[in-house]
Coordinates of C-alpha atoms in Angstrom, one line a residue:
Chain F
M37 CA 95.9 95.2 104.8
K38 CA 96.0 99.0 104.6
A39 CA 93.4 101.8 104.9
I40 CA 94.2 105.2 103.4
V41 CA 92.2 107.8 105.3
T42 CA 92.2 111.2 103.6
V43 CA 91.0 114.0 105.8
K44 CA 90.2 117.5 104.4
L45 CA 88.6 120.6 105.8
K46 CA 85.1 121.1 104.5
D47 CA 85.0 123.6 101.6
V48 CA 83.1 126.2 103.6
V49 CA 85.9 126.2 106.3
L50 CA 88.7 128.7 105.9
D51 CA 92.1 126.9 105.5
P52 CA 94.8 129.1 107.2
Q53 CA 97.5 126.7 106.3
G54 CA 96.5 126.6 102.7
Q55 CA 96.3 130.4 102.6
A56 CA 99.8 130.6 104.1
V57 CA 101.2 128.3 101.3
L58 CA 99.3 130.4 98.7
G59 CA 100.8 133.6 100.0
S60 CA 104.3 132.1 99.8
L61 CA 103.7 130.8 96.3
S62 CA 102.7 134.2 95.0
K63 CA 105.7 135.8 96.7
L64 CA 107.9 133.2 94.8
G65 CA 106.2 134.3 91.6
Y66 CA 103.8 131.3 91.0
D67 CA 100.9 133.6 90.1
F68 CA 99.1 130.9 88.1
V69 CA 98.2 129.2 91.4
K70 CA 94.7 130.3 92.4
D71 CA 94.0 128.3 95.6
V72 CA 95.7 125.9 98.0
R73 CA 94.1 123.6 100.6
V74 CA 96.0 121.3 102.9
G75 CA 94.7 118.1 104.4
K76 CA 96.0 114.9 106.1
V77 CA 96.5 111.4 104.7
I78 CA 96.7 108.7 107.3
E79 CA 97.9 105.2 106.4
I80 CA 96.6 102.5 108.7
E81 CA 98.2 99.0 108.5
F82 CA 96.0 96.4 110.2
D83 CA 95.3 92.7 110.5
K84 CA 92.2 91.7 108.4
V85 CA 89.7 91.0 111.2
R86 CA 85.9 90.4 110.9
K87 CA 84.0 93.7 110.1
Y88 CA 87.3 95.6 109.8
D89 CA 85.6 98.3 107.6
D90 CA 83.1 99.1 110.4
K91 CA 86.0 99.3 112.9
I92 CA 88.2 101.5 110.7
K93 CA 85.2 103.8 110.1
E94 CA 84.5 104.0 113.8
L95 CA 88.1 104.8 114.8
T96 CA 88.3 107.3 112.0
E97 CA 85.3 109.2 113.3
K98 CA 86.3 108.8 116.9
L99 CA 90.0 109.8 116.7
L100 CA 91.1 111.0 113.3
V101 CA 88.4 113.4 112.1
N102 CA 86.7 116.5 113.6
P103 CA 83.2 116.0 111.9
I104 CA 82.2 119.6 112.5
I105 CA 84.9 121.1 110.2
E106 CA 86.4 118.1 108.4
E107 CA 85.3 115.4 105.9
Y108 CA 87.1 112.2 105.0
T109 CA 87.4 109.3 102.5
I110 CA 88.7 105.8 103.2
N111 CA 90.3 103.6 100.6
Y112 CA 91.5 100.1 101.2
V113 CA 94.7 98.6 99.7
S114 CA 95.5 94.9 100.1
E115 CA 99.2 94.4 100.1
K116 CA 101.2 92.0 98.0
Chain N
M5 CA 92.8 122.5 86.9
K6 CA 93.9 120.8 90.2
A7 CA 97.1 119.1 91.3
I8 CA 96.9 116.7 94.3
V9 CA 100.3 116.6 96.0
T10 CA 100.6 113.8 98.5
V11 CA 103.6 114.1 100.8
K12 CA 104.7 111.3 103.1
L13 CA 107.7 110.6 105.3
K14 CA 110.1 108.1 103.8
D15 CA 109.6 104.6 105.2
V16 CA 113.0 104.7 106.9
V17 CA 112.0 107.8 108.9
L18 CA 110.3 107.4 112.3
D19 CA 106.8 109.0 112.3
P20 CA 106.2 110.4 115.8
Q21 CA 102.7 111.6 114.8
G22 CA 101.8 108.1 113.5
Q23 CA 103.2 106.5 116.6
A24 CA 101.1 108.8 118.8
V25 CA 97.9 107.8 116.9
L26 CA 98.9 104.1 117.1
G27 CA 99.3 104.5 120.9
S28 CA 95.9 106.1 121.3
L29 CA 94.2 103.4 119.1
S30 CA 95.6 100.6 121.2
K31 CA 94.5 102.4 124.4
L32 CA 91.0 102.5 122.8
G33 CA 91.2 98.8 122.2
Y34 CA 91.8 98.8 118.4
D35 CA 94.6 96.1 118.7
F36 CA 94.1 94.9 115.1
V37 CA 95.9 98.1 114.0
K38 CA 99.6 97.3 113.4
D39 CA 101.0 100.6 112.2
V40 CA 100.0 104.2 111.4
R41 CA 101.8 106.8 109.2
V42 CA 100.6 110.4 108.8
G43 CA 101.3 112.5 105.7
K44 CA 99.9 115.7 104.0
V45 CA 97.7 116.1 101.0
I46 CA 97.9 119.5 99.3
E47 CA 95.3 120.5 96.7
I48 CA 96.6 123.2 94.3
E49 CA 94.1 124.9 92.1
F50 CA 95.7 126.7 89.2
D51 CA 95.3 128.2 85.7
K52 CA 96.5 125.8 83.0
V53 CA 99.6 127.6 81.8
R54 CA 102.3 126.3 79.5
K55 CA 104.6 123.7 81.2
Y56 CA 102.4 123.8 84.3
D57 CA 103.6 120.3 85.3
D58 CA 107.3 121.5 85.4
K59 CA 106.2 124.5 87.5
I60 CA 104.1 122.4 89.9
K61 CA 107.0 120.0 90.4
E62 CA 109.4 122.9 91.0
L63 CA 107.2 124.6 93.6
T64 CA 106.5 121.2 95.3
E65 CA 110.2 120.5 95.7
K66 CA 111.0 124.1 96.6
L67 CA 108.2 124.8 99.2
L68 CA 106.1 121.7 100.0
V69 CA 108.5 118.8 100.5
N70 CA 111.6 118.3 102.6
P71 CA 113.5 116.0 100.1
I72 CA 115.8 114.6 102.9
I73 CA 113.0 113.0 104.9
E74 CA 109.9 113.2 102.6
E75 CA 108.7 111.7 99.3
Y76 CA 105.8 112.9 97.2
T77 CA 103.4 112.0 94.4
I78 CA 101.5 114.5 92.1
N79 CA 98.2 113.7 90.5
Y80 CA 96.4 116.0 88.2
V81 CA 92.6 116.4 88.1
S82 CA 90.9 118.5 85.5
E83 CA 87.7 120.0 86.8
K84 CA 84.3 119.8 85.2

């Protein structure tokens, strides 16, 4: 089974990486672009154990996300 | 309008960041996790100009993706 964890900076937090991309895009002439925000997508492949969703949530909050400045979503994909 | 560009390493490419996370997870006792791969998710907010999809594809391939080792998907979200 697979968990797709998407981690993004909270909207109120300045995104320097996004601002850098935005600056490059305007230098390249892509003026129609108004804002850019960069986040992480973490794919976790795992064996389907009991209460796996609680465990995935726990390891996400423990290791993958800084809850002060970041927010996350978890989507599950069962593989063929 | 918003474009969500998800950039991931090609499956054949070793993912050192993913391996580092995997190592930490097993040290923390999350043995049911078999593999971890880390990618980027880039949210681009833009004004809906003519042929915006061609332009978003072009800037993605020019600036956001290394086509040799990375692959990407683009999803469009029109905002309320």
